[in-house]
Amino acid sequence: MHQPSFEPGQVVDGKYRIERVLGQGGMGIVYEAFHQHLAQSVALKVVKPKIGRDLETIRRFMNEARNSARIESDHVARVMDTGCFRDGTPFMVMELLVGQDLETLLAAERSMPAWRVADLLLQALEGVAAAHALGIVHRDLKPANLFLEQKPGRSARVKVLDFGISKAVGASPMGGQLTRTGAIIGSPAFVSPEQIRNSKDVDARADIWSLGVIAYELATGALPFEAPNVGALYSAILQSEPRPMRQHRADVPDELERVVRRCMRKRPEERFQSAAELGAALAPLGTRTSERALERLSPRGMLAVSWTQTAVATSPPASSPFASTIVSDRYRGTLRQRPAELRAFHELPATPSAAPQRALESKTAIPRWLRGTGLALLVATALGVGGLCMYTALKWRTAPRPGMRPTTNGSTSSPQDALLGRF
């Protein structure tokens, strides 16, 4: 299979005019192209020439297109079209993103404060949660695959990229195996222990591990495990504990380190069991952006389901006076004013009995706007009924009644009025 050489100005597939090369990944080249029929710029991803004949690479490429197209989220790069050129080379058309990935951003900033780490990861978690809801495990989450889109007039938005080695749990995508027996899939520094042992036998908790490593690197500018070669790195991931984050940056909050360590437990059942659980633990460290992101995660039902159906708790026991503050009690205000209780929250042992009351309350709570509208209607109704009663009373008082006689000024009076007039 011969890979065509795309040059600026060249029209591909009769509608995509090549503008420039945007970048290269493990198996593809991404071009900026102009869709002549739709009159908009797009990203055109094509398999690299040297690996275009590899059947597994083509399967992974098409797997990325299929899985990305299935995920409906503002935090996942949208796939618009896919197909093959006349010579059989597969291609994929995606929305054109303007901005930079977190790897590039981290290289410029070296490290980030905890609130920024929380805000960025909460947005990424929205895309990851949408994939997990479809049974899709990314398996290659890293800063380079989290893109910070920055469009004029809009707030920055994190989007998850590259589902090329993603795995549909319980299914074999494209009818074939995408991993060879014994092969380790993913970027070495970010893979989980179970992914090292068997890349095919992983679930969503492997992505939770990777997100913990990402949080570690964004906050410190370093990786939790370092080794002279890949083999030694895998050995450290399997057997050693990550180095304390404060060895790299002294001002890392204890709360963030506890969240990261929870993500990177060797046993998957000891980690956060879902993206929503991890989001609930990160949100107290972030800004209102984190709060809004968690509120978008919660309505999907992921938060309540994960807490009631898994053996790992992320909130205080129901008897705790702070149990109701975990999900929606204005994190920056309430939780940050109680540092001792917040530390206790992150130090809780894993227990299946810690079901958060607020997760249930959030499903039945009356929205704030509806409460305000109801209060206004109640006041208006009370005023209306009061005014009607006063009007009726006045009309009744002035209306003629039997036994009344005219007075000299044209009004009427009753014998009782005359009697009262004597006093």
Tab-separated table of C-alpha atoms in Angstrom:
chain	number	residue	atom	x	y	z
A	1	MET	CA	0.000	0.000	0.000
A	2	HIS	CA	1.523	3.277	-1.104
A	3	GLN	CA	0.849	6.313	1.034
A	4	PRO	CA	0.072	9.429	-0.993
A	5	SER	CA	2.189	12.472	-0.310
A	6	PHE	CA	-0.074	15.329	0.691
A	7	GLU	CA	1.103	18.827	-0.075
A	8	PRO	CA	-0.485	22.196	0.785
A	9	GLY	CA	-3.176	22.999	-1.774
A	10	GLN	CA	-3.754	19.373	-2.740
A	11	VAL	CA	-7.407	18.235	-2.737
A	12	VAL	CA	-7.920	14.810	-1.167
A	13	ASP	CA	-10.977	12.607	-1.734
A	14	GLY	CA	-12.480	15.333	-3.871
A	15	LYS	CA	-13.336	17.633	-0.954
A	16	TYR	CA	-10.478	18.051	1.563
A	17	ARG	CA	-7.937	20.716	0.599
A	18	ILE	CA	-4.682	20.229	2.510
A	19	GLU	CA	-3.469	23.334	4.349
A	20	ARG	CA	-0.545	22.148	6.533
A	21	VAL	CA	0.760	19.391	8.787
A	22	LEU	CA	-0.480	19.735	12.368
A	23	GLY	CA	1.505	16.909	13.930
A	24	GLN	CA	2.334	13.227	13.987
A	25	GLY	CA	1.318	10.505	16.420
A	26	GLY	CA	2.280	6.911	16.919
A	27	MET	CA	0.513	5.685	13.828
A	28	GLY	CA	-0.835	8.693	11.966
A	29	ILE	CA	-0.167	12.109	10.474
A	30	VAL	CA	-2.664	14.885	11.191
A	31	TYR	CA	-3.228	17.611	8.595
A	32	GLU	CA	-5.213	20.771	8.743
A	33	ALA	CA	-7.589	20.642	5.792
A	34	PHE	CA	-10.462	22.700	4.432
A	35	HIS	CA	-13.719	20.837	3.783
A	36	GLN	CA	-14.823	22.426	0.520
A	37	HIS	CA	-18.402	21.159	0.703
A	38	LEU	CA	-19.022	22.324	4.267
A	39	ALA	CA	-16.747	25.389	4.024
A	40	GLN	CA	-14.990	24.716	7.317
A	41	SER	CA	-11.541	23.734	8.530
A	42	VAL	CA	-11.077	20.186	9.825
A	43	ALA	CA	-8.328	17.867	11.036
A	44	LEU	CA	-7.536	15.010	8.646
A	45	LYS	CA	-5.744	12.034	10.217
A	46	VAL	CA	-4.066	9.492	7.919
A	47	VAL	CA	-2.078	6.341	8.729
A	48	LYS	CA	1.684	6.832	8.407
A	49	PRO	CA	3.288	5.504	5.198
A	50	LYS	CA	5.728	3.112	6.919
A	51	ILE	CA	3.060	1.319	8.930
A	52	GLY	CA	0.186	1.571	6.487
A	53	ARG	CA	0.494	-2.131	5.596
A	54	ASP	CA	0.231	-3.380	9.166
A	55	LEU	CA	-3.180	-4.963	9.684
A	56	GLU	CA	-3.213	-4.374	13.450
A	57	THR	CA	-2.392	-0.690	12.969
A	58	ILE	CA	-5.293	-0.322	10.565
A	59	ARG	CA	-7.567	-2.054	13.053
A	60	ARG	CA	-6.490	0.306	15.807
A	61	PHE	CA	-7.000	3.283	13.542
A	62	MET	CA	-10.527	2.224	12.661
A	63	ASN	CA	-11.158	1.353	16.304
A	64	GLU	CA	-10.301	4.932	17.257
A	65	ALA	CA	-12.746	6.260	14.661
A	66	ARG	CA	-15.517	3.935	15.787
A	67	ASN	CA	-15.136	4.547	19.514
A	68	SER	CA	-14.623	8.295	19.213
A	69	ALA	CA	-17.731	8.609	17.050
A	70	ARG	CA	-19.806	6.750	19.655
A	71	ILE	CA	-18.896	9.088	22.508
A	72	GLU	CA	-21.139	12.134	22.785
A	73	SER	CA	-19.329	14.658	24.956
A	74	ASP	CA	-18.097	18.212	24.653
A	75	HIS	CA	-14.862	16.939	26.206
A	76	VAL	CA	-14.011	14.348	23.535
A	77	ALA	CA	-12.687	15.309	20.108
A	78	ARG	CA	-15.563	14.825	17.665
A	79	VAL	CA	-15.163	12.522	14.639
A	80	MET	CA	-17.004	13.855	11.582
A	81	ASP	CA	-16.170	11.287	8.897
A	82	THR	CA	-14.071	8.206	8.207
A	83	GLY	CA	-13.242	6.100	5.186
A	84	CYS	CA	-10.491	4.903	2.863
A	85	PHE	CA	-8.745	6.487	-0.070
A	86	ARG	CA	-8.736	4.757	-3.450
A	87	ASP	CA	-5.548	2.876	-2.599
A	88	GLY	CA	-7.090	1.534	0.633
A	89	THR	CA	-5.386	3.906	3.068
A	90	PRO	CA	-7.788	4.707	5.938
A	91	PHE	CA	-8.423	8.262	7.048
A	92	MET	CA	-10.415	10.036	9.724
A	93	VAL	CA	-11.871	13.547	9.762
A	94	MET	CA	-12.139	15.274	13.142
A	95	GLU	CA	-13.023	18.709	14.422
A	96	LEU	CA	-10.101	21.105	14.261
A	97	LEU	CA	-8.939	22.044	17.742
A	98	VAL	CA	-7.127	25.294	18.481
A	99	GLY	CA	-4.900	25.377	21.536
A	100	GLN	CA	-2.310	23.024	23.021
A	101	ASP	CA	-2.125	19.696	24.790
A	102	LEU	CA	-1.322	19.505	28.489
A	103	GLU	CA	2.133	18.086	27.812
A	104	THR	CA	3.063	21.261	25.924
A	105	LEU	CA	1.401	23.419	28.563
A	106	LEU	CA	3.271	21.649	31.361
A	107	ALA	CA	6.592	22.101	29.557
A	108	ALA	CA	5.961	25.851	29.591
A	109	GLU	CA	4.648	26.129	33.159
A	110	ARG	CA	6.758	23.306	34.745
A	111	SER	CA	4.104	22.678	37.396
A	112	MET	CA	0.611	23.844	38.270
A	113	PRO	CA	-1.215	24.788	41.492
A	114	ALA	CA	-3.660	22.283	42.932
A	115	TRP	CA	-6.744	24.280	41.939
A	116	ARG	CA	-5.658	24.307	38.291
A	117	VAL	CA	-4.899	20.580	38.322
A	118	ALA	CA	-8.375	19.924	39.732
A	119	ASP	CA	-10.086	22.160	37.168
A	120	LEU	CA	-8.294	20.543	34.220
A	121	LEU	CA	-8.854	16.975	35.388
A	122	LEU	CA	-12.530	17.561	36.193
A	123	GLN	CA	-13.091	18.555	32.578
A	124	ALA	CA	-11.143	15.557	31.314
A	125	LEU	CA	-13.201	13.347	33.618
A	126	GLU	CA	-16.353	14.420	31.800
A	127	GLY	CA	-15.009	12.952	28.575
A	128	VAL	CA	-13.614	9.869	30.299
A	129	ALA	CA	-16.927	9.269	32.094
A	130	ALA	CA	-18.808	9.462	28.795
A	131	ALA	CA	-16.482	6.811	27.353
A	132	HIS	CA	-16.776	4.596	30.434
A	133	ALA	CA	-20.570	4.834	30.257
A	134	LEU	CA	-20.318	3.086	26.868
A	135	GLY	CA	-17.916	0.474	28.223
A	136	ILE	CA	-14.903	2.067	26.494
A	137	VAL	CA	-11.594	2.144	28.383
A	138	HIS	CA	-9.058	4.575	26.940
A	139	ARG	CA	-5.884	2.753	28.157
A	140	ASP	CA	-3.538	5.545	27.039
A	141	LEU	CA	-4.451	8.621	29.056
A	142	LYS	CA	-1.540	11.038	29.419
A	143	PRO	CA	-1.004	14.812	29.199
A	144	ALA	CA	-0.317	14.575	25.460
A	145	ASN	CA	-3.806	13.104	24.937
A	146	LEU	CA	-5.581	15.850	26.876
A	147	PHE	CA	-5.987	18.926	24.688
A	148	LEU	CA	-6.799	22.377	26.069
A	149	GLU	CA	-8.960	23.979	23.398
A	150	GLN	CA	-8.806	27.775	23.422
A	151	LYS	CA	-11.231	29.534	21.102
A	152	PRO	CA	-11.693	33.326	21.041
A	153	GLY	CA	-14.650	34.430	23.125
A	154	ARG	CA	-14.991	31.065	24.897
A	155	SER	CA	-13.516	29.629	28.067
A	156	ALA	CA	-10.794	27.014	27.645
A	157	ARG	CA	-12.025	23.419	27.437
A	158	VAL	CA	-10.178	20.119	27.906
A	159	LYS	CA	-10.829	17.439	25.290
A	160	VAL	CA	-9.728	13.803	25.377
A	161	LEU	CA	-7.885	12.630	22.263
A	162	ASP	CA	-6.636	9.399	20.702
A	163	PHE	CA	-8.850	6.422	21.411
A	164	GLY	CA	-6.622	4.350	19.112
A	165	ILE	CA	-5.898	1.646	21.683
A	166	SER	CA	-9.137	1.980	23.609
A	167	LYS	CA	-10.917	-1.209	24.569
A	168	ALA	CA	-14.615	-1.947	24.623
A	169	VAL	CA	-15.103	-3.956	27.797
A	170	GLY	CA	-16.594	-7.370	27.099
A	171	ALA	CA	-16.219	-7.024	23.336
A	172	SER	CA	-13.560	-7.430	20.706
A	173	PRO	CA	-13.641	-4.290	18.540
A	174	MET	CA	-13.754	-4.818	14.790
A	175	GLY	CA	-14.084	-8.547	15.394
A	176	GLY	CA	-10.370	-8.971	16.065
A	177	GLN	CA	-7.847	-8.663	18.864
A	178	LEU	CA	-6.062	-5.331	19.067
A	179	THR	CA	-3.377	-6.569	21.444
A	180	ARG	CA	-1.009	-9.435	20.998
A	181	THR	CA	-0.615	-11.903	23.834
A	182	GLY	CA	1.883	-10.538	26.341
A	183	ALA	CA	2.002	-7.102	24.697
A	184	ILE	CA	1.884	-4.025	26.947
A	185	ILE	CA	-0.339	-1.327	25.497
A	186	GLY	CA	-0.072	2.292	26.593
A	187	SER	CA	2.574	4.858	27.487
A	188	PRO	CA	4.982	3.219	30.004
A	189	ALA	CA	4.956	5.982	32.643
A	190	PHE	CA	1.137	6.036	32.825
A	191	VAL	CA	0.101	2.375	32.639
A	192	SER	CA	-1.462	0.643	35.632
A	193	PRO	CA	-0.064	-2.540	37.223
A	194	GLU	CA	-2.840	-4.703	35.778
A	195	GLN	CA	-2.185	-3.204	32.361
A	196	ILE	CA	1.438	-4.335	32.607
A	197	ARG	CA	0.358	-7.855	33.508
A	198	ASN	CA	-2.325	-8.155	30.825
A	199	SER	CA	-3.379	-5.219	28.660
A	200	LYS	CA	-6.493	-7.023	27.487
A	201	ASP	CA	-7.848	-7.665	30.975
A	202	VAL	CA	-8.438	-4.101	32.227
A	203	ASP	CA	-11.443	-1.979	33.059
A	204	ALA	CA	-12.211	1.675	33.781
A	205	ARG	CA	-10.044	1.624	36.906
A	206	ALA	CA	-6.941	1.423	34.715
A	207	ASP	CA	-7.854	4.893	33.441
A	208	ILE	CA	-8.266	6.064	37.060
A	209	TRP	CA	-4.631	5.047	37.703
A	210	SER	CA	-3.476	6.994	34.633
A	211	LEU	CA	-5.399	10.081	35.734
A	212	GLY	CA	-3.651	9.884	39.096
A	213	VAL	CA	-0.265	9.863	37.363
A	214	ILE	CA	-1.368	12.823	35.245
A	215	ALA	CA	-2.384	14.763	38.369
A	216	TYR	CA	0.982	13.919	39.965
A	217	GLU	CA	2.915	15.199	36.963
A	218	LEU	CA	0.838	18.349	36.480
A	219	ALA	CA	1.236	19.321	40.147
A	220	THR	CA	4.942	18.521	40.511
A	221	GLY	CA	6.452	18.518	37.026
A	222	ALA	CA	7.822	15.026	37.731
A	223	LEU	CA	6.634	11.439	37.443
A	224	PRO	CA	5.862	9.167	40.422
A	225	PHE	CA	8.189	6.441	39.153
A	226	GLU	CA	11.501	6.970	37.392
A	227	ALA	CA	13.879	4.302	36.111
A	228	PRO	CA	16.759	4.001	33.624
A	229	ASN	CA	14.779	1.756	31.276
A	230	VAL	CA	11.270	0.533	30.591
A	231	GLY	CA	11.786	-2.812	32.303
A	232	ALA	CA	12.920	-1.166	35.531
A	233	LEU	CA	10.035	1.287	35.271
A	234	TYR	CA	7.496	-1.526	35.003
A	235	SER	CA	9.099	-3.245	37.978
A	236	ALA	CA	8.766	-0.067	40.050
A	237	ILE	CA	5.108	0.354	39.080
A	238	LEU	CA	4.381	-3.230	40.098
A	239	GLN	CA	6.313	-3.293	43.365
A	240	SER	CA	7.099	0.208	44.657
A	241	GLU	CA	5.044	3.055	46.056
A	242	PRO	CA	5.112	6.429	44.265
A	243	ARG	CA	7.490	8.994	45.690
A	244	PRO	CA	5.830	11.649	47.883
A	245	MET	CA	4.737	14.623	45.811
A	246	ARG	CA	6.298	17.050	48.304
A	247	GLN	CA	9.738	15.755	47.418
A	248	HIS	CA	9.283	17.660	44.155
A	249	ARG	CA	7.133	20.579	45.294
A	250	ALA	CA	6.770	21.527	48.963
A	251	ASP	CA	3.450	23.374	48.636
A	252	VAL	CA	1.426	20.463	47.250
A	253	PRO	CA	-1.701	20.187	49.478
A	254	ASP	CA	-2.090	17.040	51.537
A	255	GLU	CA	-5.589	16.645	50.112
A	256	LEU	CA	-4.307	16.419	46.531
A	257	GLU	CA	-1.631	13.895	47.481
A	258	ARG	CA	-4.233	11.706	49.180
A	259	VAL	CA	-6.405	11.768	46.070
A	260	VAL	CA	-3.433	10.870	43.855
A	261	ARG	CA	-2.361	8.026	46.134
A	262	ARG	CA	-5.907	6.677	46.115
A	263	CYS	CA	-5.850	6.663	42.312
A	264	MET	CA	-2.553	4.763	42.334
A	265	ARG	CA	-3.373	1.907	44.671
A	266	LYS	CA	-1.926	-1.334	43.313
A	267	ARG	CA	-5.229	-3.178	43.729
A	268	PRO	CA	-7.947	-1.774	41.428
A	269	GLU	CA	-10.677	-2.351	44.025
A	270	GLU	CA	-8.898	0.057	46.393
A	271	ARG	CA	-8.930	2.950	43.927
A	272	PHE	CA	-11.745	5.310	43.089
A	273	GLN	CA	-14.190	3.105	41.255
A	274	SER	CA	-15.451	5.623	38.703
A	275	ALA	CA	-14.721	8.975	37.128
A	276	ALA	CA	-17.541	10.503	39.186
A	277	GLU	CA	-16.001	9.310	42.449
A	278	LEU	CA	-12.645	10.765	41.491
A	279	GLY	CA	-14.380	13.992	40.495
A	280	ALA	CA	-16.095	14.226	43.885
A	281	ALA	CA	-12.700	13.949	45.596
A	282	LEU	CA	-11.020	16.526	43.323
A	283	ALA	CA	-13.790	19.136	43.301
A	284	PRO	CA	-13.053	20.573	46.790
A	285	LEU	CA	-9.605	21.552	45.535
A	286	GLY	CA	-10.828	23.428	42.468
A	287	THR	CA	-12.751	26.551	41.540
A	288	ARG	CA	-16.358	26.954	40.450
A	289	THR	CA	-15.310	25.379	37.147
A	290	SER	CA	-14.726	22.136	39.032
A	291	GLU	CA	-18.051	22.470	40.801
A	292	ARG	CA	-19.943	22.864	37.539
A	293	ALA	CA	-18.080	19.929	35.993
A	294	LEU	CA	-19.034	17.686	38.911
A	295	GLU	CA	-22.662	18.796	38.665
A	296	ARG	CA	-22.619	17.707	35.013
A	297	LEU	CA	-21.182	14.335	35.998
A	298	SER	CA	-23.759	13.706	38.726
A	299	PRO	CA	-27.027	13.863	36.695
A	300	ARG	CA	-25.928	10.865	34.621
A	301	GLY	CA	-26.478	8.730	37.684
A	302	MET	CA	-22.802	7.738	37.827
A	303	LEU	CA	-22.203	9.294	41.226
A	304	ALA	CA	-25.019	7.602	43.110
A	305	VAL	CA	-24.542	4.259	41.348
A	306	SER	CA	-20.805	4.127	41.941
A	307	TRP	CA	-21.186	4.895	45.636
A	308	THR	CA	-23.920	2.348	46.254
A	309	GLN	CA	-22.597	-0.497	44.134
A	310	THR	CA	-18.856	-0.447	44.856
A	311	ALA	CA	-16.761	-1.329	47.862
A	312	VAL	CA	-14.730	1.885	47.955
A	313	ALA	CA	-16.076	4.986	49.683
A	314	THR	CA	-15.044	8.540	48.885
A	315	SER	CA	-17.061	10.404	51.513
A	316	PRO	CA	-17.519	10.399	55.298
A	317	PRO	CA	-19.921	7.906	56.889
A	318	ALA	CA	-23.566	8.961	56.889
A	319	SER	CA	-23.310	9.693	60.618
A	320	SER	CA	-20.681	12.352	59.992
A	321	PRO	CA	-21.985	15.946	60.266
A	322	PHE	CA	-20.119	16.726	57.070
A	323	ALA	CA	-21.506	13.879	54.965
A	324	SER	CA	-24.015	16.201	53.318
A	325	THR	CA	-21.361	18.657	52.144
A	326	ILE	CA	-19.449	16.370	49.817
A	327	VAL	CA	-21.391	16.708	46.569
A	328	SER	CA	-22.993	20.128	46.368
A	329	ASP	CA	-22.242	22.247	49.424
A	330	ARG	CA	-20.208	24.899	47.598
A	331	TYR	CA	-16.788	23.344	47.870
A	332	ARG	CA	-14.609	26.410	48.010
A	333	GLY	CA	-16.734	27.953	50.766
A	334	THR	CA	-17.811	25.143	53.049
A	335	LEU	CA	-15.052	22.569	52.727
A	336	ARG	CA	-12.125	24.956	52.593
A	337	GLN	CA	-13.336	26.601	55.800
A	338	ARG	CA	-13.000	23.218	57.523
A	339	PRO	CA	-9.458	22.003	56.812
A	340	ALA	CA	-9.462	19.470	59.664
A	341	GLU	CA	-12.674	17.835	58.460
A	342	LEU	CA	-11.459	17.877	54.860
A	343	ARG	CA	-8.280	16.090	55.880
A	344	ALA	CA	-10.333	13.525	57.755
A	345	PHE	CA	-12.406	13.001	54.614
A	346	HIS	CA	-9.346	12.097	52.557
A	347	GLU	CA	-7.958	9.839	55.296
A	348	LEU	CA	-11.040	7.624	55.494
A	349	PRO	CA	-10.398	3.891	55.013
A	350	ALA	CA	-12.154	2.048	52.205
A	351	THR	CA	-15.484	0.756	53.487
A	352	PRO	CA	-18.638	-0.336	51.677
A	353	SER	CA	-20.897	1.213	54.317
A	354	ALA	CA	-20.058	4.845	53.583
A	355	ALA	CA	-22.907	5.841	51.309
A	356	PRO	CA	-23.186	9.602	50.947
A	357	GLN	CA	-26.541	11.074	51.840
A	358	ARG	CA	-25.969	14.025	49.561
A	359	ALA	CA	-25.782	11.777	46.490
A	360	LEU	CA	-29.396	10.826	47.157
A	361	GLU	CA	-30.379	14.378	48.097
A	362	SER	CA	-28.934	15.716	44.854
A	363	LYS	CA	-31.400	13.587	42.872
A	364	THR	CA	-34.441	14.830	44.817
A	365	ALA	CA	-33.396	18.373	45.727
A	366	ILE	CA	-35.468	21.230	44.278
A	367	PRO	CA	-33.392	23.356	41.874
A	368	ARG	CA	-32.517	26.841	43.125
A	369	TRP	CA	-34.368	28.637	40.304
A	370	LEU	CA	-37.484	26.583	40.985
A	371	ARG	CA	-37.328	27.382	44.698
A	372	GLY	CA	-37.084	31.115	43.889
A	373	THR	CA	-39.981	30.926	41.430
A	374	GLY	CA	-42.128	29.035	43.913
A	375	LEU	CA	-41.447	31.581	46.635
A	376	ALA	CA	-42.386	34.468	44.325
A	377	LEU	CA	-45.637	32.739	43.336
A	378	LEU	CA	-46.470	32.097	46.992
A	379	VAL	CA	-45.965	35.758	47.912
A	380	ALA	CA	-47.978	36.937	44.917
A	381	THR	CA	-50.817	34.540	45.765
A	382	ALA	CA	-50.883	35.691	49.392
A	383	LEU	CA	-51.021	39.348	48.367
A	384	GLY	CA	-53.753	38.643	45.846
A	385	VAL	CA	-55.895	36.698	48.288
A	386	GLY	CA	-55.411	39.403	50.955
A	387	GLY	CA	-56.394	42.159	48.561
A	388	LEU	CA	-59.483	40.241	47.440
A	389	CYS	CA	-60.559	39.725	51.037
A	390	MET	CA	-60.181	43.443	51.831
A	391	TYR	CA	-62.106	44.436	48.719
A	392	THR	CA	-64.933	42.019	49.553
A	393	ALA	CA	-65.116	43.304	53.124
A	394	LEU	CA	-65.368	46.925	51.969
A	395	LYS	CA	-68.069	46.116	49.431
A	396	TRP	CA	-70.027	44.229	52.047
A	397	ARG	CA	-69.736	47.118	54.512
A	398	THR	CA	-71.033	49.708	52.017
A	399	ALA	CA	-73.698	47.584	50.339
A	400	PRO	CA	-77.409	48.321	51.280
A	401	ARG	CA	-78.924	45.763	53.671
A	402	PRO	CA	-82.499	45.173	54.869
A	403	GLY	CA	-83.552	47.594	57.606
A	404	MET	CA	-81.362	50.472	56.420
A	405	ARG	CA	-82.893	53.950	55.854
A	406	PRO	CA	-81.569	56.903	53.845
A	407	THR	CA	-79.786	59.722	55.653
A	408	THR	CA	-79.652	63.394	54.846
A	409	ASN	CA	-76.311	63.088	53.048
A	410	GLY	CA	-77.528	60.336	50.737
A	411	SER	CA	-75.950	57.382	52.584
A	412	THR	CA	-77.768	54.692	54.454
A	413	SER	CA	-77.863	53.763	58.111
A	414	SER	CA	-79.352	50.985	60.138
A	415	PRO	CA	-81.103	51.141	63.566
A	416	GLN	CA	-77.911	49.688	65.034
A	417	ASP	CA	-75.933	52.631	63.631
A	418	ALA	CA	-78.359	55.056	65.225
A	419	LEU	CA	-78.035	53.275	68.509
A	420	LEU	CA	-74.233	53.417	68.312
A	421	GLY	CA	-74.436	57.111	67.455
A	422	ARG	CA	-75.813	57.884	70.908
A	423	PHE	CA	-72.487	56.920	72.439
